[in-house]
Amino acid sequence: MSRIGNSPVSIPEGVTVSVKDNTITVKGKLGELTQEFSDIEIRVEENEVILERSSEKKNIKSKHGLYRSLINNMVEGVANGFTKELELVGVGYRASNQGQKLDLAIGFSHNIVIELAPEVKVETVSEKGKNPIIKLSSFDNQLVSQVAAKIRSFRRPEPYKGKGIKYVGEYIRRKAGKSA
């Protein structure tokens, strides 16, 4: 039994949800998102989206909770948006942006330049004595999380010194070095 799928998704003020064929569309002040679905019946009643599954098969049960979470993220995104913050830990690690281009200096022989999607807003904060921070914000949770994971993959935090690109608030398990 999917406990997540059984709870309805509440629709805040200023957000409209429409279901047509096998596609759900969510519109809000920040943008518009669409998602295709299958094997699940979706109804919009008053200020709630209700999901019901057609049978008790295992793959349909798993889709029940999945689509509820996806729709909840869509509603949350077009109403409030999502933000991910990345911190660059390391001597000489820098980040700067010119519009949608993010320029990373993270210890390689060359800088890494990333062209970001127009839906993702990027902002870099560099204060003296503190680690540079990259702030990514968008109404699409999947997109902003994918971009943040891609940036983090260029230099993952290592367990000995903790250098690398990490999420703000992420705990890095540290290891002891060589013992003499």
CSV table of N, CA and C in Angstrom, one decimal:
chain,number,residue,atom,x,y,z
A,1,MET,N,0.8,-1.2,0.0
A,1,MET,CA,0.0,0.0,0.0
A,1,MET,C,0.9,1.2,0.0
A,2,SER,N,0.6,2.2,-0.9
A,2,SER,CA,1.4,3.4,-1.0
A,2,SER,C,0.8,4.4,-0.1
A,3,ARG,N,1.5,4.7,1.0
A,3,ARG,CA,1.0,5.8,1.9
A,3,ARG,C,1.2,7.2,1.2
A,4,ILE,N,2.3,7.3,0.4
A,4,ILE,CA,2.5,8.6,-0.2
A,4,ILE,C,1.5,8.9,-1.3
A,5,GLY,N,1.2,7.8,-2.1
A,5,GLY,CA,0.2,8.0,-3.2
A,5,GLY,C,-1.2,8.3,-2.7
A,6,ASN,N,-1.5,7.8,-1.5
A,6,ASN,CA,-2.9,8.0,-1.0
A,6,ASN,C,-3.2,9.4,-0.6
A,7,SER,N,-2.2,10.1,-0.2
A,7,SER,CA,-2.5,11.5,0.3
A,7,SER,C,-2.6,12.4,-0.9
A,8,PRO,N,-3.6,13.3,-0.9
A,8,PRO,CA,-3.9,14.2,-2.0
A,8,PRO,C,-2.9,15.3,-2.0
A,9,VAL,N,-2.7,15.9,-3.2
A,9,VAL,CA,-1.8,17.1,-3.4
A,9,VAL,C,-2.6,18.3,-3.3
A,10,SER,N,-2.4,19.2,-2.3
A,10,SER,CA,-3.1,20.4,-2.2
A,10,SER,C,-2.6,21.5,-3.2
A,11,ILE,N,-3.5,22.2,-3.8
A,11,ILE,CA,-3.2,23.2,-4.8
A,11,ILE,C,-3.3,24.6,-4.2
A,12,PRO,N,-2.1,25.3,-4.1
A,12,PRO,CA,-2.2,26.7,-3.5
A,12,PRO,C,-2.9,27.7,-4.5
A,13,GLU,N,-3.1,28.9,-3.9
A,13,GLU,CA,-3.7,30.0,-4.7
A,13,GLU,C,-2.8,30.4,-5.8
A,14,GLY,N,-3.4,30.6,-7.0
A,14,GLY,CA,-2.6,31.1,-8.2
A,14,GLY,C,-2.0,30.0,-9.0
A,15,VAL,N,-2.3,28.7,-8.7
A,15,VAL,CA,-1.8,27.6,-9.4
A,15,VAL,C,-3.0,26.8,-10.0
A,16,THR,N,-2.9,26.5,-11.4
A,16,THR,CA,-4.0,25.8,-12.0
A,16,THR,C,-3.4,24.4,-12.5
A,17,VAL,N,-4.2,23.4,-12.3
A,17,VAL,CA,-3.8,22.0,-12.7
A,17,VAL,C,-4.9,21.5,-13.7
A,18,SER,N,-4.4,21.0,-14.8
A,18,SER,CA,-5.4,20.4,-15.8
A,18,SER,C,-4.9,19.1,-16.2
A,19,VAL,N,-5.8,18.1,-16.4
A,19,VAL,CA,-5.5,16.8,-16.8
A,19,VAL,C,-6.2,16.5,-18.2
A,20,LYS,N,-5.4,16.2,-19.2
A,20,LYS,CA,-5.9,15.9,-20.5
A,20,LYS,C,-5.2,14.6,-21.0
A,21,ASP,N,-6.0,13.6,-21.4
A,21,ASP,CA,-5.5,12.3,-21.9
A,21,ASP,C,-4.6,11.8,-20.8
A,22,ASN,N,-3.3,11.5,-21.2
A,22,ASN,CA,-2.3,11.0,-20.2
A,22,ASN,C,-1.3,12.0,-19.9
A,23,THR,N,-1.7,13.3,-19.8
A,23,THR,CA,-0.7,14.4,-19.5
A,23,THR,C,-1.4,15.3,-18.5
A,24,ILE,N,-0.6,15.7,-17.5
A,24,ILE,CA,-1.0,16.6,-16.5
A,24,ILE,C,-0.2,17.9,-16.6
A,25,THR,N,-0.8,19.1,-16.6
A,25,THR,CA,-0.2,20.4,-16.8
A,25,THR,C,-0.4,21.2,-15.6
A,26,VAL,N,0.6,21.8,-15.0
A,26,VAL,CA,0.6,22.6,-13.9
A,26,VAL,C,1.1,24.0,-14.3
A,27,LYS,N,0.3,25.1,-14.1
A,27,LYS,CA,0.7,26.4,-14.4
A,27,LYS,C,0.6,27.3,-13.1
A,28,GLY,N,1.7,28.1,-13.0
A,28,GLY,CA,1.7,29.0,-11.9
A,28,GLY,C,2.4,30.3,-12.2
A,29,LYS,N,2.8,31.1,-11.2
A,29,LYS,CA,3.4,32.4,-11.5
A,29,LYS,C,4.8,32.3,-12.0
A,30,LEU,N,5.5,31.2,-11.6
A,30,LEU,CA,6.9,31.0,-12.1
A,30,LEU,C,7.1,30.3,-13.4
A,31,GLY,N,6.1,29.6,-13.8
A,31,GLY,CA,6.2,28.9,-15.1
A,31,GLY,C,5.1,27.8,-15.3
A,32,GLU,N,5.4,26.9,-16.3
A,32,GLU,CA,4.4,25.8,-16.6
A,32,GLU,C,5.2,24.5,-16.7
A,33,LEU,N,4.7,23.4,-16.1
A,33,LEU,CA,5.3,22.1,-16.2
A,33,LEU,C,4.3,21.1,-16.7
A,34,THR,N,4.7,20.1,-17.5
A,34,THR,CA,3.9,19.0,-17.9
A,34,THR,C,4.5,17.7,-17.6
A,35,GLN,N,3.7,16.7,-17.3
A,35,GLN,CA,4.2,15.4,-17.0
A,35,GLN,C,3.2,14.3,-17.6
A,36,GLU,N,3.8,13.4,-18.3
A,36,GLU,CA,3.0,12.3,-18.8
A,36,GLU,C,2.9,11.2,-17.8
A,37,PHE,N,1.7,10.5,-17.8
A,37,PHE,CA,1.6,9.4,-16.8
A,37,PHE,C,0.8,8.3,-17.4
A,38,SER,N,0.9,7.1,-16.7
A,38,SER,CA,0.2,5.9,-17.2
A,38,SER,C,-0.2,5.0,-16.1
A,39,ASP,N,-1.2,4.2,-16.2
A,39,ASP,CA,-1.7,3.3,-15.3
A,39,ASP,C,-2.3,3.9,-14.0
A,40,ILE,N,-2.4,5.2,-13.9
A,40,ILE,CA,-2.9,5.8,-12.7
A,40,ILE,C,-4.0,6.8,-13.1
A,41,GLU,N,-5.1,6.9,-12.3
A,41,GLU,CA,-6.2,7.8,-12.6
A,41,GLU,C,-6.0,9.0,-11.8
A,42,ILE,N,-5.9,10.2,-12.4
A,42,ILE,CA,-5.7,11.5,-11.7
A,42,ILE,C,-7.0,12.3,-11.9
A,43,ARG,N,-7.5,12.8,-10.7
A,43,ARG,CA,-8.6,13.7,-10.7
A,43,ARG,C,-8.3,15.0,-10.0
A,44,VAL,N,-8.9,16.1,-10.5
A,44,VAL,CA,-8.7,17.4,-9.8
A,44,VAL,C,-10.1,17.8,-9.2
A,45,GLU,N,-10.1,17.8,-7.9
A,45,GLU,CA,-11.3,18.1,-7.2
A,45,GLU,C,-11.1,19.3,-6.2
A,46,GLU,N,-11.8,20.4,-6.4
A,46,GLU,CA,-11.7,21.6,-5.7
A,46,GLU,C,-10.2,22.1,-5.6
A,47,ASN,N,-9.6,22.1,-4.5
A,47,ASN,CA,-8.2,22.5,-4.4
A,47,ASN,C,-7.2,21.3,-4.1
A,48,GLU,N,-7.6,20.2,-4.7
A,48,GLU,CA,-6.7,19.0,-4.5
A,48,GLU,C,-6.6,18.1,-5.7
A,49,VAL,N,-5.5,17.5,-5.9
A,49,VAL,CA,-5.2,16.5,-6.9
A,49,VAL,C,-5.3,15.1,-6.2
A,50,ILE,N,-6.1,14.2,-6.7
A,50,ILE,CA,-6.3,12.9,-6.1
A,50,ILE,C,-5.8,11.9,-7.1
A,51,LEU,N,-5.0,10.9,-6.7
A,51,LEU,CA,-4.5,9.9,-7.5
A,51,LEU,C,-5.0,8.5,-7.0
A,52,GLU,N,-5.5,7.7,-8.0
A,52,GLU,CA,-6.0,6.4,-7.7
A,52,GLU,C,-5.4,5.4,-8.7
A,53,ARG,N,-5.0,4.2,-8.2
A,53,ARG,CA,-4.4,3.2,-9.1
A,53,ARG,C,-5.5,2.3,-9.6
A,54,SER,N,-5.3,1.7,-10.8
A,54,SER,CA,-6.3,0.9,-11.4
A,54,SER,C,-6.3,-0.5,-10.9
A,55,SER,N,-5.1,-1.0,-10.4
A,55,SER,CA,-5.0,-2.4,-9.9
A,55,SER,C,-4.0,-2.5,-8.8
A,56,GLU,N,-3.8,-3.7,-8.3
A,56,GLU,CA,-2.9,-3.8,-7.2
A,56,GLU,C,-1.5,-4.5,-7.6
A,57,LYS,N,-1.2,-4.4,-8.9
A,57,LYS,CA,0.1,-4.9,-9.4
A,57,LYS,C,1.2,-4.1,-8.8
A,58,LYS,N,2.4,-4.8,-8.7
A,58,LYS,CA,3.5,-4.1,-8.1
A,58,LYS,C,4.0,-2.9,-8.8
A,59,ASN,N,4.1,-2.9,-10.1
A,59,ASN,CA,4.6,-1.8,-10.9
A,59,ASN,C,3.6,-0.6,-10.8
A,60,ILE,N,2.3,-0.9,-10.8
A,60,ILE,CA,1.3,0.2,-10.7
A,60,ILE,C,1.3,0.8,-9.3
A,61,LYS,N,1.6,0.0,-8.2
A,61,LYS,CA,1.7,0.5,-6.9
A,61,LYS,C,2.9,1.4,-6.8
A,62,SER,N,4.0,1.1,-7.4
A,62,SER,CA,5.2,1.9,-7.4
A,62,SER,C,5.0,3.2,-8.1
A,63,LYS,N,4.2,3.2,-9.2
A,63,LYS,CA,3.9,4.4,-10.0
A,63,LYS,C,3.0,5.3,-9.2
A,64,HIS,N,2.2,4.8,-8.4
A,64,HIS,CA,1.2,5.6,-7.6
A,64,HIS,C,1.9,6.6,-6.7
A,65,GLY,N,2.9,6.2,-5.9
A,65,GLY,CA,3.7,7.1,-5.1
A,65,GLY,C,4.6,8.0,-5.9
A,66,LEU,N,5.1,7.4,-7.0
A,66,LEU,CA,6.0,8.2,-7.9
A,66,LEU,C,5.3,9.4,-8.5
A,67,TYR,N,4.2,9.2,-9.1
A,67,TYR,CA,3.5,10.3,-9.8
A,67,TYR,C,2.9,11.3,-8.7
A,68,ARG,N,2.6,10.8,-7.5
A,68,ARG,CA,2.1,11.8,-6.5
A,68,ARG,C,3.3,12.7,-6.1
A,69,SER,N,4.5,12.1,-6.0
A,69,SER,CA,5.7,13.0,-5.6
A,69,SER,C,6.0,13.9,-6.8
A,70,LEU,N,6.0,13.4,-8.0
A,70,LEU,CA,6.3,14.3,-9.2
A,70,LEU,C,5.3,15.5,-9.3
A,71,ILE,N,4.0,15.2,-9.1
A,71,ILE,CA,3.0,16.2,-9.2
A,71,ILE,C,3.1,17.2,-8.0
A,72,ASN,N,3.5,16.7,-6.8
A,72,ASN,CA,3.7,17.6,-5.7
A,72,ASN,C,4.9,18.5,-5.9
A,73,ASN,N,5.9,18.0,-6.5
A,73,ASN,CA,7.1,18.8,-6.9
A,73,ASN,C,6.8,19.8,-7.9
A,74,MET,N,5.9,19.5,-8.9
A,74,MET,CA,5.5,20.4,-9.9
A,74,MET,C,4.7,21.6,-9.3
A,75,VAL,N,3.7,21.2,-8.5
A,75,VAL,CA,2.9,22.3,-7.8
A,75,VAL,C,3.8,23.2,-7.0
A,76,GLU,N,4.7,22.6,-6.2
A,76,GLU,CA,5.6,23.3,-5.3
A,76,GLU,C,6.5,24.2,-6.1
A,77,GLY,N,7.0,23.7,-7.3
A,77,GLY,CA,7.9,24.5,-8.1
A,77,GLY,C,7.3,25.7,-8.8
A,78,VAL,N,6.1,25.6,-9.3
A,78,VAL,CA,5.5,26.7,-10.0
A,78,VAL,C,5.0,27.7,-9.0
A,79,ALA,N,4.7,27.3,-7.8
A,79,ALA,CA,4.3,28.3,-6.7
A,79,ALA,C,5.5,29.0,-6.1
A,80,ASN,N,6.5,28.2,-5.6
A,80,ASN,CA,7.6,28.8,-4.8
A,80,ASN,C,8.9,28.7,-5.5
A,81,GLY,N,9.2,27.7,-6.3
A,81,GLY,CA,10.5,27.4,-6.9
A,81,GLY,C,11.4,26.6,-6.0
A,82,PHE,N,12.5,26.1,-6.6
A,82,PHE,CA,13.4,25.3,-5.8
A,82,PHE,C,14.8,26.0,-5.9
A,83,THR,N,15.6,25.8,-4.9
A,83,THR,CA,16.9,26.4,-4.8
A,83,THR,C,17.9,25.3,-4.4
A,84,LYS,N,19.1,25.2,-5.0
A,84,LYS,CA,20.2,24.4,-4.6
A,84,LYS,C,21.4,25.3,-4.5
A,85,GLU,N,22.1,25.0,-3.4
A,85,GLU,CA,23.4,25.8,-3.1
A,85,GLU,C,24.5,24.9,-3.1
A,86,LEU,N,25.6,25.2,-3.8
A,86,LEU,CA,26.8,24.4,-3.9
A,86,LEU,C,28.0,25.3,-3.3
A,87,GLU,N,28.8,24.6,-2.5
A,87,GLU,CA,30.0,25.3,-1.9
A,87,GLU,C,31.3,24.7,-2.5
A,88,LEU,N,32.2,25.6,-2.9
A,88,LEU,CA,33.5,25.2,-3.4
A,88,LEU,C,34.5,25.2,-2.3
A,89,VAL,N,35.0,24.0,-1.8
A,89,VAL,CA,35.9,24.0,-0.7
A,89,VAL,C,37.3,23.6,-1.3
A,90,GLY,N,38.3,24.5,-1.2
A,90,GLY,CA,39.6,24.2,-1.6
A,90,GLY,C,40.4,25.5,-1.9
A,91,VAL,N,41.7,25.5,-1.8
A,91,VAL,CA,42.5,26.6,-2.0
A,91,VAL,C,42.5,27.0,-3.5
A,92,GLY,N,42.1,28.2,-3.8
A,92,GLY,CA,42.1,28.7,-5.2
A,92,GLY,C,40.9,28.3,-6.0
A,93,TYR,N,39.9,27.7,-5.4
A,93,TYR,CA,38.7,27.3,-6.1
A,93,TYR,C,37.8,28.5,-6.2
A,94,ARG,N,37.4,28.9,-7.4
A,94,ARG,CA,36.6,30.1,-7.7
A,94,ARG,C,35.4,29.7,-8.6
A,95,ALA,N,34.4,30.5,-8.5
A,95,ALA,CA,33.3,30.4,-9.5
A,95,ALA,C,32.8,31.8,-9.8
A,96,SER,N,32.5,32.0,-11.1
A,96,SER,CA,31.9,33.2,-11.6
A,96,SER,C,30.9,32.9,-12.7
A,97,ASN,N,30.0,33.9,-12.9
A,97,ASN,CA,29.0,33.7,-14.0
A,97,ASN,C,28.8,34.9,-14.8
A,98,GLN,N,28.7,34.8,-16.1
A,98,GLN,CA,28.3,35.8,-17.0
A,98,GLN,C,27.0,35.4,-17.7
A,99,GLY,N,25.9,35.9,-17.2
A,99,GLY,CA,24.6,35.4,-17.7
A,99,GLY,C,24.3,34.0,-17.3
A,100,GLN,N,24.2,33.2,-18.4
A,100,GLN,CA,23.9,31.7,-18.1
A,100,GLN,C,25.2,30.9,-18.2
A,101,LYS,N,26.3,31.5,-18.3
A,101,LYS,CA,27.6,30.7,-18.4
A,101,LYS,C,28.2,30.7,-17.0
A,102,LEU,N,28.5,29.6,-16.5
A,102,LEU,CA,29.2,29.4,-15.2
A,102,LEU,C,30.6,29.0,-15.4
A,103,ASP,N,31.5,29.7,-14.9
A,103,ASP,CA,33.0,29.5,-15.0
A,103,ASP,C,33.5,29.0,-13.7
A,104,LEU,N,34.1,27.8,-13.7
A,104,LEU,CA,34.6,27.2,-12.5
A,104,LEU,C,36.1,27.0,-12.6
A,105,ALA,N,36.9,27.5,-11.6
A,105,ALA,CA,38.3,27.2,-11.5
A,105,ALA,C,38.5,26.3,-10.3
A,106,ILE,N,38.6,25.0,-10.5
A,106,ILE,CA,38.6,24.0,-9.4
A,106,ILE,C,39.8,23.1,-9.5
A,107,GLY,N,41.0,23.7,-9.8
A,107,GLY,CA,42.2,23.0,-9.7
A,107,GLY,C,42.7,22.2,-10.9
A,108,PHE,N,42.0,22.3,-12.0
A,108,PHE,CA,42.4,21.7,-13.2
A,108,PHE,C,43.3,22.7,-14.0
A,109,SER,N,44.0,22.2,-15.0
A,109,SER,CA,44.8,23.1,-15.8
A,109,SER,C,44.1,24.2,-16.6
A,110,HIS,N,42.7,24.0,-16.7
A,110,HIS,CA,41.9,24.9,-17.4
A,110,HIS,C,40.6,25.1,-16.7
A,111,ASN,N,40.0,26.2,-16.9
A,111,ASN,CA,38.7,26.5,-16.3
A,111,ASN,C,37.6,25.7,-17.0
A,112,ILE,N,36.6,25.3,-16.2
A,112,ILE,CA,35.4,24.6,-16.8
A,112,ILE,C,34.3,25.6,-17.0
A,113,VAL,N,33.8,25.7,-18.2
A,113,VAL,CA,32.7,26.7,-18.5
A,113,VAL,C,31.5,25.8,-18.9
A,114,ILE,N,30.4,26.1,-18.2
A,114,ILE,CA,29.1,25.4,-18.4
A,114,ILE,C,28.1,26.3,-18.9
A,115,GLU,N,27.4,26.0,-19.9
A,115,GLU,CA,26.2,26.8,-20.4
A,115,GLU,C,25.0,26.1,-19.8
A,116,LEU,N,24.3,26.9,-19.0
A,116,LEU,CA,23.1,26.4,-18.3
A,116,LEU,C,21.8,26.7,-19.0
A,117,ALA,N,20.8,25.8,-18.7
A,117,ALA,CA,19.5,26.0,-19.4
A,117,ALA,C,18.9,27.3,-19.0
A,118,PRO,N,18.1,27.9,-19.9
A,118,PRO,CA,17.5,29.2,-19.6
A,118,PRO,C,16.5,29.2,-18.4
A,119,GLU,N,16.0,28.0,-18.1
A,119,GLU,CA,15.1,27.9,-16.9
A,119,GLU,C,15.8,28.0,-15.6
A,120,VAL,N,17.1,27.8,-15.6
A,120,VAL,CA,17.9,27.8,-14.3
A,120,VAL,C,18.5,29.1,-14.2
A,121,LYS,N,18.3,29.8,-13.0
A,121,LYS,CA,18.9,31.1,-12.7
A,121,LYS,C,20.1,30.7,-11.9
A,122,VAL,N,21.3,31.3,-12.2
A,122,VAL,CA,22.5,31.0,-11.5
A,122,VAL,C,23.0,32.3,-10.9
A,123,GLU,N,23.6,32.2,-9.7
A,123,GLU,CA,24.2,33.3,-9.0
A,123,GLU,C,25.4,32.8,-8.2
A,124,THR,N,26.5,33.6,-8.3
A,124,THR,CA,27.7,33.2,-7.5
A,124,THR,C,28.0,34.2,-6.5
A,125,VAL,N,28.4,33.7,-5.3
A,125,VAL,CA,28.7,34.6,-4.2
A,125,VAL,C,30.1,34.3,-3.7
A,126,SER,N,31.0,35.3,-3.8
A,126,SER,CA,32.4,35.1,-3.3
A,126,SER,C,32.7,36.2,-2.3
A,127,GLU,N,32.9,35.8,-1.1
A,127,GLU,CA,33.2,36.7,0.0
A,127,GLU,C,34.6,36.4,0.4
A,128,LYS,N,35.4,37.4,0.8
A,128,LYS,CA,36.8,37.2,1.3
A,128,LYS,C,36.8,36.4,2.6
A,129,GLY,N,37.6,35.4,2.6
A,129,GLY,CA,37.7,34.5,3.7
A,129,GLY,C,36.7,33.4,3.8
A,130,LYS,N,35.8,33.3,2.9
A,130,LYS,CA,34.7,32.3,2.9
A,130,LYS,C,34.8,31.5,1.6
A,131,ASN,N,34.3,30.3,1.6
A,131,ASN,CA,34.2,29.5,0.3
A,131,ASN,C,33.2,30.1,-0.6
A,132,PRO,N,33.5,30.1,-1.9
A,132,PRO,CA,32.6,30.5,-3.0
A,132,PRO,C,31.3,29.7,-3.0
A,133,ILE,N,30.2,30.3,-3.2
A,133,ILE,CA,28.9,29.6,-3.2
A,133,ILE,C,28.2,29.8,-4.5
A,134,ILE,N,27.7,28.7,-5.1
A,134,ILE,CA,26.9,28.8,-6.4
A,134,ILE,C,25.4,28.5,-6.0
A,135,LYS,N,24.5,29.5,-6.3
A,135,LYS,CA,23.1,29.3,-6.0
A,135,LYS,C,22.4,29.1,-7.3
A,136,LEU,N,21.7,27.9,-7.4
A,136,LEU,CA,20.9,27.6,-8.6
A,136,LEU,C,19.4,27.6,-8.2
A,137,SER,N,18.6,28.3,-9.0
A,137,SER,CA,17.2,28.3,-8.7
A,137,SER,C,16.4,28.1,-10.0
A,138,SER,N,15.2,27.4,-9.8
A,138,SER,CA,14.4,27.1,-11.0
A,138,SER,C,13.0,26.7,-10.4
A,139,PHE,N,12.0,26.6,-11.3
A,139,PHE,CA,10.7,26.1,-10.9
A,139,PHE,C,10.6,24.6,-11.2
A,140,ASP,N,11.6,24.0,-11.9
A,140,ASP,CA,11.7,22.6,-12.2
A,140,ASP,C,12.7,21.9,-11.3
A,141,ASN,N,12.2,21.1,-10.3
A,141,ASN,CA,13.0,20.4,-9.3
A,141,ASN,C,14.0,19.5,-10.0
A,142,GLN,N,13.5,18.7,-11.0
A,142,GLN,CA,14.3,17.7,-11.7
A,142,GLN,C,15.5,18.4,-12.4
A,143,LEU,N,15.2,19.5,-13.0
A,143,LEU,CA,16.2,20.2,-13.8
A,143,LEU,C,17.3,20.8,-12.9
A,144,VAL,N,16.9,21.5,-11.8
A,144,VAL,CA,17.8,22.2,-11.0
A,144,VAL,C,18.7,21.1,-10.2
A,145,SER,N,18.1,20.0,-9.9
A,145,SER,CA,18.8,18.9,-9.2
A,145,SER,C,19.8,18.3,-10.1
A,146,GLN,N,19.4,18.1,-11.4
A,146,GLN,CA,20.3,17.5,-12.4
A,146,GLN,C,21.5,18.4,-12.6
A,147,VAL,N,21.3,19.7,-12.8
A,147,VAL,CA,22.4,20.7,-13.0
A,147,VAL,C,23.3,20.7,-11.8
A,148,ALA,N,22.8,20.7,-10.6
A,148,ALA,CA,23.6,20.7,-9.4
A,148,ALA,C,24.4,19.5,-9.3
A,149,ALA,N,23.9,18.3,-9.6
A,149,ALA,CA,24.6,17.1,-9.6
A,149,ALA,C,25.7,17.0,-10.6
A,150,LYS,N,25.5,17.6,-11.8
A,150,LYS,CA,26.5,17.7,-12.8
A,150,LYS,C,27.6,18.6,-12.4
A,151,ILE,N,27.3,19.7,-11.8
A,151,ILE,CA,28.4,20.6,-11.3
A,151,ILE,C,29.2,19.9,-10.2
A,152,ARG,N,28.5,19.3,-9.3
A,152,ARG,CA,29.2,18.6,-8.2
A,152,ARG,C,30.1,17.4,-8.8
A,153,SER,N,29.7,16.8,-9.9
A,153,SER,CA,30.5,15.7,-10.4
A,153,SER,C,31.8,16.1,-11.0
A,154,PHE,N,32.0,17.4,-11.2
A,154,PHE,CA,33.3,17.8,-11.7
A,154,PHE,C,34.4,17.6,-10.7
A,155,ARG,N,34.1,17.8,-9.4
A,155,ARG,CA,35.1,17.6,-8.4
A,155,ARG,C,34.4,17.3,-7.1
A,156,ARG,N,34.1,16.0,-6.9
A,156,ARG,CA,33.4,15.5,-5.7
A,156,ARG,C,34.2,15.7,-4.5
A,157,PRO,N,33.6,15.9,-3.3
A,157,PRO,CA,34.4,16.1,-2.1
A,157,PRO,C,35.1,14.8,-1.8
A,158,GLU,N,36.4,15.0,-1.4
A,158,GLU,CA,37.2,13.8,-1.1
A,158,GLU,C,37.3,13.6,0.4
A,159,PRO,N,37.4,12.4,0.9
A,159,PRO,CA,37.3,12.2,2.4
A,159,PRO,C,38.5,12.6,3.2
A,160,TYR,N,39.6,12.9,2.6
A,160,TYR,CA,40.8,13.1,3.5
A,160,TYR,C,41.0,14.6,3.9
A,161,LYS,N,40.8,15.5,2.9
A,161,LYS,CA,40.9,16.9,3.2
A,161,LYS,C,39.5,17.6,3.1
A,162,GLY,N,38.6,17.0,2.5
A,162,GLY,CA,37.2,17.6,2.3
A,162,GLY,C,37.2,18.5,1.2
A,163,LYS,N,38.2,18.6,0.3
A,163,LYS,CA,38.2,19.5,-0.8
A,163,LYS,C,37.2,19.0,-1.9
A,164,GLY,N,36.6,19.9,-2.6
A,164,GLY,CA,35.7,19.6,-3.7
A,164,GLY,C,34.5,20.5,-3.7
A,165,ILE,N,33.5,20.1,-4.5
A,165,ILE,CA,32.3,20.8,-4.6
A,165,ILE,C,31.2,20.0,-3.8
A,166,LYS,N,30.6,20.7,-2.8
A,166,LYS,CA,29.6,20.0,-2.0
A,166,LYS,C,28.4,20.9,-1.9
A,167,TYR,N,27.3,20.2,-1.5
A,167,TYR,CA,26.0,21.0,-1.2
A,167,TYR,C,26.2,21.7,0.1
A,168,VAL,N,25.6,22.9,0.2
A,168,VAL,CA,25.7,23.6,1.5
A,168,VAL,C,24.9,22.8,2.5
A,169,GLY,N,25.6,22.5,3.6
A,169,GLY,CA,25.0,21.7,4.7
A,169,GLY,C,25.3,20.2,4.6
A,170,GLU,N,25.9,19.8,3.5
A,170,GLU,CA,26.2,18.3,3.3
A,170,GLU,C,27.4,17.9,4.2
A,171,TYR,N,27.2,16.8,4.9
A,171,TYR,CA,28.3,16.3,5.8
A,171,TYR,C,29.2,15.3,5.0
A,172,ILE,N,30.5,15.6,5.0
A,172,ILE,CA,31.5,14.8,4.4
A,172,ILE,C,32.1,13.9,5.4
A,173,ARG,N,32.0,12.6,5.3
A,173,ARG,CA,32.6,11.7,6.3
A,173,ARG,C,34.1,11.7,6.0
A,174,ARG,N,34.9,12.0,7.0
A,174,ARG,CA,36.3,12.2,6.9
A,174,ARG,C,37.0,10.9,7.3
A,175,LYS,N,38.2,10.7,6.7
A,175,LYS,CA,39.0,9.5,7.0
A,175,LYS,C,40.3,10.0,7.6
A,176,ALA,N,40.9,9.1,8.4
A,176,ALA,CA,42.3,9.4,8.9
A,176,ALA,C,43.3,9.2,7.8
A,177,GLY,N,44.3,9.9,7.8
A,177,GLY,CA,45.3,9.7,6.7
A,177,GLY,C,46.3,8.6,7.1
A,178,LYS,N,47.4,8.5,6.5
A,178,LYS,CA,48.4,7.5,6.8
A,178,LYS,C,48.9,7.7,8.2
A,179,SER,N,49.0,6.6,9.0
A,179,SER,CA,49.6,6.8,10.3
A,179,SER,C,51.0,6.2,10.3
A,180,ALA,N,51.9,7.0,10.9
A,180,ALA,CA,53.3,6.7,10.8
A,180,ALA,C,53.7,5.5,11.8
